[in-house]
PDB file of C-alpha atoms and ligand atoms in Angstrom:
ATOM      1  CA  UNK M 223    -117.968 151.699  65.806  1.00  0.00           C
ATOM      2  CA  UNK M 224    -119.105 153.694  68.931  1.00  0.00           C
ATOM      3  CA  UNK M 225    -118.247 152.383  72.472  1.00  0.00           C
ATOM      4  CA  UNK M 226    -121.393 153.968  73.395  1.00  0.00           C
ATOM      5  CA  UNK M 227    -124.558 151.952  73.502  1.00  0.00           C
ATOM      6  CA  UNK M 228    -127.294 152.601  71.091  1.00  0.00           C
ATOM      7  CA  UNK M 229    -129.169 153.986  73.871  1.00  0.00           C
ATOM      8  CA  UNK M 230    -126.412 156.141  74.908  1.00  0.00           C
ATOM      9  CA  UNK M 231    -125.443 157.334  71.300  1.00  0.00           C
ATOM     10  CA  UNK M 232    -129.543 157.824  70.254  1.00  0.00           C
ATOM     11  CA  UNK M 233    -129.316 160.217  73.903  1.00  0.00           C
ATOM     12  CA  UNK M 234    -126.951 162.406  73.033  1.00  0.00           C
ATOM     13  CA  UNK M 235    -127.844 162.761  69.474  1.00  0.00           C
ATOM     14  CA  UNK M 236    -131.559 164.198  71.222  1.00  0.00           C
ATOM     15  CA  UNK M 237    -129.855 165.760  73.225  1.00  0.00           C
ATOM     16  CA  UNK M 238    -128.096 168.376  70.779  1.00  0.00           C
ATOM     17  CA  UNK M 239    -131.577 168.601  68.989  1.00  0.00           C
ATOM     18  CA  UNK M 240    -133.293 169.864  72.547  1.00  0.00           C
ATOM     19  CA  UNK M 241    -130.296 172.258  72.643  1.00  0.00           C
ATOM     20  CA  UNK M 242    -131.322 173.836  69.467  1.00  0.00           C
ATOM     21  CA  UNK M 243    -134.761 173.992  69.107  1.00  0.00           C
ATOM     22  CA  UNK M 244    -137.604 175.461  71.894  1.00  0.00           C
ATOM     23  CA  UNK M 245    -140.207 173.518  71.073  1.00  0.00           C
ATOM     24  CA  UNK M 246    -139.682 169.741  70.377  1.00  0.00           C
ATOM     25  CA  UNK M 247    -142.044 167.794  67.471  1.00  0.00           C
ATOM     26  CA  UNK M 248    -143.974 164.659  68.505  1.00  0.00           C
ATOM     27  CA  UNK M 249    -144.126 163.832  65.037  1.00  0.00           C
ATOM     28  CA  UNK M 250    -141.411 162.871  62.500  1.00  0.00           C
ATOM     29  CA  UNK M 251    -141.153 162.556  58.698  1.00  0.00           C
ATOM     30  CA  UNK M 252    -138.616 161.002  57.216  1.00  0.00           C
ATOM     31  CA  UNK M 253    -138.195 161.328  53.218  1.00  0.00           C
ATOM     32  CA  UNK M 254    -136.818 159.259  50.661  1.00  0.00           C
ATOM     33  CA  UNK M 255    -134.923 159.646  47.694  1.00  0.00           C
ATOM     34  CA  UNK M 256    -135.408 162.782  45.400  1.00  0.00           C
ATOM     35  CA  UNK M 257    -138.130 163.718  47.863  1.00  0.00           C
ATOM     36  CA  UNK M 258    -135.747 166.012  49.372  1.00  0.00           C
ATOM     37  CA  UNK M 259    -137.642 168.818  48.284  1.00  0.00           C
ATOM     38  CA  UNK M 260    -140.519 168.264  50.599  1.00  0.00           C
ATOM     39  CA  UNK M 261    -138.972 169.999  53.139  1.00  0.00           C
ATOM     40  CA  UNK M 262    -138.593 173.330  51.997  1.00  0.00           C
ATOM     41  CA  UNK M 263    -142.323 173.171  52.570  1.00  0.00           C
ATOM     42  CA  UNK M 264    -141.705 174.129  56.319  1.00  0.00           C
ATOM     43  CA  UNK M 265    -142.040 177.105  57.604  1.00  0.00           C
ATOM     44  CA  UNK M 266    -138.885 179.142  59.692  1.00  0.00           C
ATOM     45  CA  UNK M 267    -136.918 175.791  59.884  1.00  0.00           C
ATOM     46  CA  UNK M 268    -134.247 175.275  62.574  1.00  0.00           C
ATOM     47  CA  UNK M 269    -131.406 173.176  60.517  1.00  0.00           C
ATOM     48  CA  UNK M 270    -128.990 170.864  61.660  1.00  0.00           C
ATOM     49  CA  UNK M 271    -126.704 169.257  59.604  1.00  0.00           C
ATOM     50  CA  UNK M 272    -126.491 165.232  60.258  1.00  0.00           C
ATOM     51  CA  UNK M 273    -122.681 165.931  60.767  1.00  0.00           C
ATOM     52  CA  UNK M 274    -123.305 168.236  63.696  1.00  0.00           C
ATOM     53  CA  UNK M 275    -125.545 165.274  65.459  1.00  0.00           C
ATOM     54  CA  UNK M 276    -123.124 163.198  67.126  1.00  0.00           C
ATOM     55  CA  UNK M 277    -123.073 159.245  66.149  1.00  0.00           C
ATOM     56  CA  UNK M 278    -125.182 159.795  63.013  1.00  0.00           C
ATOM     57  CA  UNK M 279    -124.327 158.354  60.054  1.00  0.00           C
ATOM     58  CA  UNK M 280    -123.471 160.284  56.843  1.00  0.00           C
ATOM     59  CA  UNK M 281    -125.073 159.993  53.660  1.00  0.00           C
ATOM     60  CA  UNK M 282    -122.900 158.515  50.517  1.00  0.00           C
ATOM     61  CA  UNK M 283    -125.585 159.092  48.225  1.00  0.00           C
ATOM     62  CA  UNK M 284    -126.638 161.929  45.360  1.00  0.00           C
ATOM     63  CA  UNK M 285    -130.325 163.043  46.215  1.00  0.00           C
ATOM     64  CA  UNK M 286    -130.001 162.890  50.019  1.00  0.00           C
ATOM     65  CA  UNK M 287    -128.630 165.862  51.465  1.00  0.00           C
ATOM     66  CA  UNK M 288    -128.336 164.691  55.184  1.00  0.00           C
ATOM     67  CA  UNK M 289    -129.952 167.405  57.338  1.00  0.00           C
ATOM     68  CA  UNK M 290    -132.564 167.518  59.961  1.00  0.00           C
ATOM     69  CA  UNK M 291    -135.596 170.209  60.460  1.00  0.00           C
ATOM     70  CA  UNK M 292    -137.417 171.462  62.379  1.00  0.00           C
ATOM     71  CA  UNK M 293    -140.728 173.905  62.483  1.00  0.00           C
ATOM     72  CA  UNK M 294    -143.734 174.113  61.452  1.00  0.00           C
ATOM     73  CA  UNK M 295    -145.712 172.453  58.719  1.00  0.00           C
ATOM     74  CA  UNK M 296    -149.490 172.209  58.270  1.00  0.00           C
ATOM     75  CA  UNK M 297    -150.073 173.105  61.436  1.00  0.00           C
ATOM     76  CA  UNK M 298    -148.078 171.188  63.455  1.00  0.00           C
ATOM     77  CA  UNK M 299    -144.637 171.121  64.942  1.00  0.00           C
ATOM     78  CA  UNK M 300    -142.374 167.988  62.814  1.00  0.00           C
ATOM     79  CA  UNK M 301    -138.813 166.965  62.617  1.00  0.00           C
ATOM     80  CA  UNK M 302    -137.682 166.212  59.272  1.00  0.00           C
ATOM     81  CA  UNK M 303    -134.950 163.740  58.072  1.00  0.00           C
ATOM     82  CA  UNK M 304    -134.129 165.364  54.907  1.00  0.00           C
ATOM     83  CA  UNK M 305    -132.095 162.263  53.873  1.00  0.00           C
ATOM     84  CA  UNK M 306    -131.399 159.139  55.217  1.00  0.00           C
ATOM     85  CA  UNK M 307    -128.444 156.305  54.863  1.00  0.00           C
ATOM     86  CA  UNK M 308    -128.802 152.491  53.393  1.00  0.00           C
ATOM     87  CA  UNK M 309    -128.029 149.334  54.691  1.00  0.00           C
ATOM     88  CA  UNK M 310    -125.899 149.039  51.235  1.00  0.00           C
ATOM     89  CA  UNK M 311    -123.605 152.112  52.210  1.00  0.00           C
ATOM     90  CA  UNK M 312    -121.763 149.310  54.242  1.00  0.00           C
ATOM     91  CA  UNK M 313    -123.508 151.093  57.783  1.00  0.00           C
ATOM     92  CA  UNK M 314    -125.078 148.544  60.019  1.00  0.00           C
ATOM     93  CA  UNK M 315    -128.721 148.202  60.925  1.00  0.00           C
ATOM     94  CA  UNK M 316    -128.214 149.504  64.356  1.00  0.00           C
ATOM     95  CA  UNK M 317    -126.593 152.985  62.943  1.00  0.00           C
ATOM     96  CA  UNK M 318    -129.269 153.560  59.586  1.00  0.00           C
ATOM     97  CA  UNK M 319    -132.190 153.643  62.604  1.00  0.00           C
ATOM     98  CA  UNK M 320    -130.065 155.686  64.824  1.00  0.00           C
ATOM     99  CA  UNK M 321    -132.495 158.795  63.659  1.00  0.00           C
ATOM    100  CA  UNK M 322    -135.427 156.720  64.846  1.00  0.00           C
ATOM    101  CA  UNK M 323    -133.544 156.064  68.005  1.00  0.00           C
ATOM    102  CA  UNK M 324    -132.777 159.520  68.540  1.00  0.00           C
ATOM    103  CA  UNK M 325    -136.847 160.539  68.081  1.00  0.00           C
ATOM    104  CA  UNK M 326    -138.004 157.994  70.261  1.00  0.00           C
ATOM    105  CA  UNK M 327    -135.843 159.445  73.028  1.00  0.00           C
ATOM    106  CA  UNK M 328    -137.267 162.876  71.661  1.00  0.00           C
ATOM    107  CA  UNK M 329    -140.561 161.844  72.504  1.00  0.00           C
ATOM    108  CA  UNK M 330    -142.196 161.426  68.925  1.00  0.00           C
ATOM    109  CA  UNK M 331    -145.056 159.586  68.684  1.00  0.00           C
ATOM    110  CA  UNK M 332    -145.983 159.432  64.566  1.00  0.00           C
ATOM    111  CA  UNK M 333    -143.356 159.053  61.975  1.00  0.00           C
ATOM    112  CA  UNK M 334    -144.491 159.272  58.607  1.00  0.00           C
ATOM    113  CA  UNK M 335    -141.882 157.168  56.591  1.00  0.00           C
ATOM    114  CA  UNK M 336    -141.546 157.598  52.790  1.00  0.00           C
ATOM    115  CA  UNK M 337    -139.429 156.654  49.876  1.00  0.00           C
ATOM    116  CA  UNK M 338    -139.121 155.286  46.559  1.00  0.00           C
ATOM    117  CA  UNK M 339    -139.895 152.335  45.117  1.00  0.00           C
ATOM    118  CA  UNK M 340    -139.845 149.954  42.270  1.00  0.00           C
ATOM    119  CA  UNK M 341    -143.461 148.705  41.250  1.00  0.00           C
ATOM    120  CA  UNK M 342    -143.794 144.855  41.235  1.00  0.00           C
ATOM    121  CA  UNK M 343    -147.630 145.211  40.761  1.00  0.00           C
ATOM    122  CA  UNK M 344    -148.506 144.724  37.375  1.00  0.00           C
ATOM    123  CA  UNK M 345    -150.872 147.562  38.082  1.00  0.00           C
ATOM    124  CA  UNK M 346    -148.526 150.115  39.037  1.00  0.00           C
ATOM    125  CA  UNK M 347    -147.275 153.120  37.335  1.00  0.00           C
ATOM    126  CA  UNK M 348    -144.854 155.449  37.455  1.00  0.00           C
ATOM    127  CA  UNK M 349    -145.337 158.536  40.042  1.00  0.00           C
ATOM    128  CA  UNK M 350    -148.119 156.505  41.739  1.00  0.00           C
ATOM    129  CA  UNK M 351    -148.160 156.801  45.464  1.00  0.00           C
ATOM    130  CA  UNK M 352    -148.813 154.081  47.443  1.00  0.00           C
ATOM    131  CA  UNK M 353    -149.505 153.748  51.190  1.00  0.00           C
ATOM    132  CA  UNK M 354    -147.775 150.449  52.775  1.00  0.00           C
ATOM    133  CA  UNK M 355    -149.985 148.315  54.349  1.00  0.00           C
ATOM    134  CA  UNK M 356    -147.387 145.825  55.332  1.00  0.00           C
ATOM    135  CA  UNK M 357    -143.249 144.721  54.104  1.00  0.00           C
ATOM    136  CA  UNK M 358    -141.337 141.767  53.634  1.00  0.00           C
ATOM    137  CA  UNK M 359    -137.938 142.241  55.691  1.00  0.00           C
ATOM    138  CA  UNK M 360    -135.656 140.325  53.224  1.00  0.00           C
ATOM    139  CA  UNK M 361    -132.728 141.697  54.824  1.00  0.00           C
ATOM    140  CA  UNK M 362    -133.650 141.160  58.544  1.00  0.00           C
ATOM    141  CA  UNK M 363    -135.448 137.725  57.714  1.00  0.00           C
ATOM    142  CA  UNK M 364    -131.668 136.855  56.931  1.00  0.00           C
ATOM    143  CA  UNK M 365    -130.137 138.036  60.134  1.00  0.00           C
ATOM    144  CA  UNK M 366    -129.505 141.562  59.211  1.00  0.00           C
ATOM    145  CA  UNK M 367    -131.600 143.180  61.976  1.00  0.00           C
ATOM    146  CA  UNK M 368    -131.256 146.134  63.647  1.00  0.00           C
ATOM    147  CA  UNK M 369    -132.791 144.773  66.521  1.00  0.00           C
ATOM    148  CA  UNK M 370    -129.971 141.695  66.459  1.00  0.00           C
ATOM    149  CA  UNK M 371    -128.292 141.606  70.009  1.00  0.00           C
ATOM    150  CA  UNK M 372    -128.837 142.413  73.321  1.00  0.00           C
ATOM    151  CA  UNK M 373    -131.839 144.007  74.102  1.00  0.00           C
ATOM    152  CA  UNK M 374    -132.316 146.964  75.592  1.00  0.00           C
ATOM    153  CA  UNK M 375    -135.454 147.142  77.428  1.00  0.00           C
ATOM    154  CA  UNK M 376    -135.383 150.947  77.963  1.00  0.00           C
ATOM    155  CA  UNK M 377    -135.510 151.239  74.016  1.00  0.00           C
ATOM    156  CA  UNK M 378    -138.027 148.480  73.795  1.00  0.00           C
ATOM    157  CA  UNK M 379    -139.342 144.468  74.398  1.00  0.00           C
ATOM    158  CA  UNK M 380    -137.234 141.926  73.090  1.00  0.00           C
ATOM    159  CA  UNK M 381    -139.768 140.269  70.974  1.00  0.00           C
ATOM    160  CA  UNK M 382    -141.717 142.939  69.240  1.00  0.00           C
ATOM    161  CA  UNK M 383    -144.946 142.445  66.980  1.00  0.00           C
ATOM    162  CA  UNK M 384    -145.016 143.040  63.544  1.00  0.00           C
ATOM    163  CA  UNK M 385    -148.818 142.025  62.357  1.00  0.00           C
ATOM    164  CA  UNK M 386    -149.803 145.921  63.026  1.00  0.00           C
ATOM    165  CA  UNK M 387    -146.406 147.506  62.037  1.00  0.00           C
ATOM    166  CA  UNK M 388    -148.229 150.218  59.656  1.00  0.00           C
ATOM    167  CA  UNK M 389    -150.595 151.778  61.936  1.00  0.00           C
ATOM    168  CA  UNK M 390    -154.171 151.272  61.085  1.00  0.00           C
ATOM    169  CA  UNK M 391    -155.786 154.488  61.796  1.00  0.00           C
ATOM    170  CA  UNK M 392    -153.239 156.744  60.538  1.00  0.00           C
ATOM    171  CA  UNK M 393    -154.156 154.651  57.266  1.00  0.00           C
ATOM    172  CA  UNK M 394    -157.632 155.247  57.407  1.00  0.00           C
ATOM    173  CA  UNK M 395    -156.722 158.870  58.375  1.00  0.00           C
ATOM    174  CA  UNK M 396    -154.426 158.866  54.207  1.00  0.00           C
ATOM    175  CA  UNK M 397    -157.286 156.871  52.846  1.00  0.00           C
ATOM    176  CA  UNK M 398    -159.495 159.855  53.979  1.00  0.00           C
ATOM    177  CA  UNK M 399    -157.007 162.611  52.930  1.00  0.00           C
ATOM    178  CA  UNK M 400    -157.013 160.871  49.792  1.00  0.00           C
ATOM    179  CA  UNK M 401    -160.453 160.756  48.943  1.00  0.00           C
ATOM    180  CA  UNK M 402    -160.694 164.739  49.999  1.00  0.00           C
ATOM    181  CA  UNK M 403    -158.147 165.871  47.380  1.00  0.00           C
ATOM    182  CA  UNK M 404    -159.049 163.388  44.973  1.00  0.00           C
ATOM    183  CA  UNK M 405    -155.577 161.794  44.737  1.00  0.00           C
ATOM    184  CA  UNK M 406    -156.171 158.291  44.073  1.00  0.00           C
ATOM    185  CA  UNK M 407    -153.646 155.943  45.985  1.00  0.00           C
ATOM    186  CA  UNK M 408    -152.281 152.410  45.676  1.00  0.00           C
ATOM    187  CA  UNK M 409    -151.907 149.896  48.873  1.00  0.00           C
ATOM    188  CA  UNK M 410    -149.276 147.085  49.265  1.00  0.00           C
ATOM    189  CA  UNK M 411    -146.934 145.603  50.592  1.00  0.00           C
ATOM    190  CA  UNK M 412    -143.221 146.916  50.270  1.00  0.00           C
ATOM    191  CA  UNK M 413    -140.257 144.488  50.505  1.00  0.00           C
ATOM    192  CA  UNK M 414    -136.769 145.490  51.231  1.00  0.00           C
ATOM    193  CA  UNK M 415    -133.614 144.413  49.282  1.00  0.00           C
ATOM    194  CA  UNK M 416    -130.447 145.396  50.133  1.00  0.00           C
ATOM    195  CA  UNK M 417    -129.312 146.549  46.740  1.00  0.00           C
ATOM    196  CA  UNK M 418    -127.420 147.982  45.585  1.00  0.00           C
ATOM    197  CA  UNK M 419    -127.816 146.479  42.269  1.00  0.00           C
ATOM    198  CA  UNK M 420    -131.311 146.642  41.178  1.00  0.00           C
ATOM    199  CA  UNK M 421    -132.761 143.013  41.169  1.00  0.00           C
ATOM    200  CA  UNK M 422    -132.528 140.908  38.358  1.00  0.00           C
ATOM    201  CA  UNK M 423    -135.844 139.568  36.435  1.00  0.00           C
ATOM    202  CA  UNK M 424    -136.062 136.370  38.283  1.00  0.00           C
ATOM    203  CA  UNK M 425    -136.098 138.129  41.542  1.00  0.00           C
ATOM    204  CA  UNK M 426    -138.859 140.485  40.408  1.00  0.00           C
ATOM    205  CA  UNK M 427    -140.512 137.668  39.771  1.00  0.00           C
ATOM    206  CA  UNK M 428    -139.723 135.797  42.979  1.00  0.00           C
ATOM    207  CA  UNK M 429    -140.725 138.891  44.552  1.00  0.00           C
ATOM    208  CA  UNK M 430    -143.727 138.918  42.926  1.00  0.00           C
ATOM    209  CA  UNK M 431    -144.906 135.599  43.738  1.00  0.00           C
ATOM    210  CA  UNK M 432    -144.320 136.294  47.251  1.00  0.00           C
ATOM    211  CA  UNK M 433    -146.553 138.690  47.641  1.00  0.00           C
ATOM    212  CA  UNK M 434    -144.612 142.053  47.182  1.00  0.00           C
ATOM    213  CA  UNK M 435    -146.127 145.477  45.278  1.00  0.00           C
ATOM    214  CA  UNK M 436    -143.380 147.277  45.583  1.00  0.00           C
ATOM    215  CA  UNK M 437    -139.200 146.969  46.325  1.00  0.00           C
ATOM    216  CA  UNK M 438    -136.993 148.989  47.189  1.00  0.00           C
ATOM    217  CA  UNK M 439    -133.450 149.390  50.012  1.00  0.00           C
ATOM    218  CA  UNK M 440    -134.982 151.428  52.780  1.00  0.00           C
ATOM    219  CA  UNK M 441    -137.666 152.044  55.402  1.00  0.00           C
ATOM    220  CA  UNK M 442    -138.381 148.793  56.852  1.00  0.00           C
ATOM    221  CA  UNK M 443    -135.524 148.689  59.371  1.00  0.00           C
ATOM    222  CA  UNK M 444    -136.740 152.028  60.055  1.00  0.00           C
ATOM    223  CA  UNK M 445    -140.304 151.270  60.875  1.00  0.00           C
ATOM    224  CA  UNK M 446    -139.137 147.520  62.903  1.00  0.00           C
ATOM    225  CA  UNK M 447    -137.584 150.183  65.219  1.00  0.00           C
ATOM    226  CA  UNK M 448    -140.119 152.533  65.766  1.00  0.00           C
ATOM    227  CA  UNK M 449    -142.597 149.927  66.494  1.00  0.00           C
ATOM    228  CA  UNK M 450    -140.153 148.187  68.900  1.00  0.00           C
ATOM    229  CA  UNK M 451    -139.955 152.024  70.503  1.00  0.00           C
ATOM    230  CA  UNK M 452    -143.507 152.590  70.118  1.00  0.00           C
ATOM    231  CA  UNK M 453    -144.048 154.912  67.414  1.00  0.00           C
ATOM    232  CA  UNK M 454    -147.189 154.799  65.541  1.00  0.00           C
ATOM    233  CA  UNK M 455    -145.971 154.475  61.382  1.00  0.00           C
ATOM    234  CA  UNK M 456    -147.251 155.559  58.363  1.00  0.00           C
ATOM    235  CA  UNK M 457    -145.041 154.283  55.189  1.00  0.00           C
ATOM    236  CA  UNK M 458    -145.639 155.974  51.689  1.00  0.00           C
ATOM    237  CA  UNK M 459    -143.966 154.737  49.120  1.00  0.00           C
ATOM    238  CA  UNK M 460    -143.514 157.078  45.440  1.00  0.00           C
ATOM    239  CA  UNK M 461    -143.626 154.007  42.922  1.00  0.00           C
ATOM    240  CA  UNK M 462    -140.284 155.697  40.585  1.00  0.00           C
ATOM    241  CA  UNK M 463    -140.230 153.272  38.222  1.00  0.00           C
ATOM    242  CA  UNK M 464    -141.434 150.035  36.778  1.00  0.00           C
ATOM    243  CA  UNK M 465    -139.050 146.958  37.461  1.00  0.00           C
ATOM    244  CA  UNK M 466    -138.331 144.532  35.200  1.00  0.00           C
ATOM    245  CA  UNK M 467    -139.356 141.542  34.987  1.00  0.00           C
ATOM    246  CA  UNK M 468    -138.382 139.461  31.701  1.00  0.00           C
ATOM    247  CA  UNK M 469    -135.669 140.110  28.924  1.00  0.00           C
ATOM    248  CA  UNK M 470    -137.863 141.412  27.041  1.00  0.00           C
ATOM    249  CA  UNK M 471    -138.970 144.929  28.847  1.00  0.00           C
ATOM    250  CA  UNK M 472    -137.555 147.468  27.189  1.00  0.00           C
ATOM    251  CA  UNK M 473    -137.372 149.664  30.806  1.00  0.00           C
ATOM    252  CA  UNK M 474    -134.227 149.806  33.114  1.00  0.00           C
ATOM    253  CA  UNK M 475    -134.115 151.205  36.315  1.00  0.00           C
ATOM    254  CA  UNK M 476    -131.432 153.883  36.788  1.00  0.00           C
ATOM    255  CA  UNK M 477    -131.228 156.131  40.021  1.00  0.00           C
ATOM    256  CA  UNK M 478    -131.485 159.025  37.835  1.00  0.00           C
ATOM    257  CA  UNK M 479    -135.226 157.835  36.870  1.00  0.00           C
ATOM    258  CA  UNK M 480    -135.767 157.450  40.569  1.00  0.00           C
ATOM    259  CA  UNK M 481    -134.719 161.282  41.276  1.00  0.00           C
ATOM    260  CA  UNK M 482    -136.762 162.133  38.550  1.00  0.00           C
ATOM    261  CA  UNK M 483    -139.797 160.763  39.364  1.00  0.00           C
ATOM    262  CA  UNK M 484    -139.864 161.991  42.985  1.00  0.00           C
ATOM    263  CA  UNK M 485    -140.303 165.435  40.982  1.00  0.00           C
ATOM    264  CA  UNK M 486    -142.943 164.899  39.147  1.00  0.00           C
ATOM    265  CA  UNK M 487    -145.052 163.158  42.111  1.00  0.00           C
ATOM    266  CA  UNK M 488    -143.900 165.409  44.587  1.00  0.00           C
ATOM    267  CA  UNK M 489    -146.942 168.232  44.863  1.00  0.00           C
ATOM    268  CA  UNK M 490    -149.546 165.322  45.049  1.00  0.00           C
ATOM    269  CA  UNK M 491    -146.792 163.249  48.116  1.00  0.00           C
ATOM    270  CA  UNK M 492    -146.880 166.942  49.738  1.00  0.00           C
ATOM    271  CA  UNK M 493    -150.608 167.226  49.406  1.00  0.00           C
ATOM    272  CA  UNK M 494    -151.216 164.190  51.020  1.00  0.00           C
ATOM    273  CA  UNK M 495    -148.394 164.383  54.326  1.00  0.00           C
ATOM    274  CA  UNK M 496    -150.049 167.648  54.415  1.00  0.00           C
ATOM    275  CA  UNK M 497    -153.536 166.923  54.869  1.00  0.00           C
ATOM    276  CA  UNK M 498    -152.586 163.871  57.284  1.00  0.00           C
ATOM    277  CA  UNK M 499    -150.683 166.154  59.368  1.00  0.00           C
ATOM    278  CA  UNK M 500    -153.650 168.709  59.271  1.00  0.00           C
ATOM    279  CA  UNK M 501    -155.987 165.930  60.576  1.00  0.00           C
ATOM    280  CA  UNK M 502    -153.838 164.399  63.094  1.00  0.00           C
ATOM    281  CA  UNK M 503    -155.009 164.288  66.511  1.00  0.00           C
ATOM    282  CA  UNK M 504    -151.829 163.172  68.713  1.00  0.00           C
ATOM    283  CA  UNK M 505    -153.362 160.759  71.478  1.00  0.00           C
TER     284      UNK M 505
HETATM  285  N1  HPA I 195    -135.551 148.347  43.044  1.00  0.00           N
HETATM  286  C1  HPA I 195    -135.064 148.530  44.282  1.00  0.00           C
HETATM  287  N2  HPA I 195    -135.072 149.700  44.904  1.00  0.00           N
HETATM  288  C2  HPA I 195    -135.626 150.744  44.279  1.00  0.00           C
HETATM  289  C3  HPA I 195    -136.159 150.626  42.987  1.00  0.00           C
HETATM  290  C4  HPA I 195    -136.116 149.358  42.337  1.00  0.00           C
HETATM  291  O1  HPA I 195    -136.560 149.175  41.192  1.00  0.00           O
HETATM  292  N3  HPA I 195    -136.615 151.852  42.644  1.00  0.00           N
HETATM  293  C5  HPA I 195    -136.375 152.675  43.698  1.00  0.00           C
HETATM  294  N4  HPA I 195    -135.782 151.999  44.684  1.00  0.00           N
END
């Protein structure tokens, strides 16, 4: 652990990204596993590795390379997590947001969140896309929060609301997008799990029940911080498999499936961040 404060540690972590690049993005993009590929999409990128940002954690997982970007893309100036760490890597809460930290401080003011995710929605398919409306924080519900602790009221207020946490016009903005390039989308609600194991049947179920389209061991501790800093959120989640949900389903999730669905959904995930970004008017 760091004897620096989060604020402290998200400062100077900015503050080797304003050394290295002339222009600094407003708007962030974080991307999920096997969506790596995404950011070879931008244009003249300024690279730094995650182990030459000071405080950040390092990735312990195949399909997440662990570097930041940043240029151009679609017309507008983003910083790119090209990888991100889990809660189930054995970091804390406080340390996986750290990169949100360090773009608040950066002055972003959009971070469009993505990742992968196991479809509870009997609906759902494989490579579908869908945009979160909302998420069930099973991890921070049960006292894993990153915003557990003092608070810092530079970073943010102590009791931040959740009933807008995806933001509603950048939604409308996708839903638009969407119906331009004729990709048809899903909506739901995304719940986190810690993992790493992938859930059993009865908890697909039990996540079911409780309202829950989608599952997976990411973003929401991401976006709880960037609303408690003020960033505006859009979360899209690549549904890479089907999750199971009786002994009878002849599927099994594997992280390999996961990688290999992010490939095959990719073009239509970069088609749609890149029309957002093309329509986004920073206010
Ligand atoms: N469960 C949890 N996390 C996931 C899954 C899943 O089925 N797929 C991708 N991330």
């Amino acid at each position: 652990m760091s004897d620096r404060t989060l604020w402290e540690q998200a400062q100077e972590a900015a503050a080797v990204v304003r050394s290295r690049c002339a222009v600094i993005p407003r708007i962030g993009i974080v991307l999920g596993s096997g969506l790596g590929p995404l950011a070879e999409r931008i244009s003249e990128p300024i690279i730094i590795p995650y182990d030459q940002l000071p405080h950040m954690p390092l990735s312990t997982v195949a399909g997440h390379s662990g570097r930041l970007l940043a240029g151009r893309l679609a017309g507008q100036d983003v910083l790119m997590m090209q990888g991100r760490v889990h809660y189930y890597e054995g970091y804390s809460p406080q340390q996986i947001t750290l990169p949100i930290r360090m773009m608040q401080q950066l002055g972003v003011r959009v971070v469009i969140i993505t990742n992968s995710a196991g479809g509870i929605n009997k609906a759902f398919h494989t490579g579908d896309l869908m945009l979160i409306t909302d998420h069930i924080n099973f991890v921070g519900l049960a006292g894993a929060h990153p915003l557990r602790g003092p608070n810092d009221d530079r970073l943010g207020e102590r009791f931040p609301d959740m009933s807008r946490a995806y933001d509603v016009e950048l939604l409308e903005l996708a839903r638009r997008v969407g119906r331009q390039q004729g990709i048809r989308f899903r909506e739901g609600v995304y719940a986190i799990v810690s993992g790493p194991s992938f859930e059993t049947p009865a908890e697909i179920r039990m996540l079911r029940a409780l309202g829950a389209d989608a599952v997976g061991m990411s973003t929401v501790p991401e976006v709880v911080v960037a609303r408690h800093g003020g960033i505006r959120v859009l979360g899209i989640s690549l549904i890479s498999n089907e999750t199971v949900d009786s002994f009878e389903a002849a599927a099994q999730p594997s992280h390999a499936e996961v990688l290999e669905a992010g490939q095959a959904s990719l073009p239509r995930l970069e088609s749609l961040i890149e029309g957002v970004l093309q329509q986004l008017i920073l206010n």
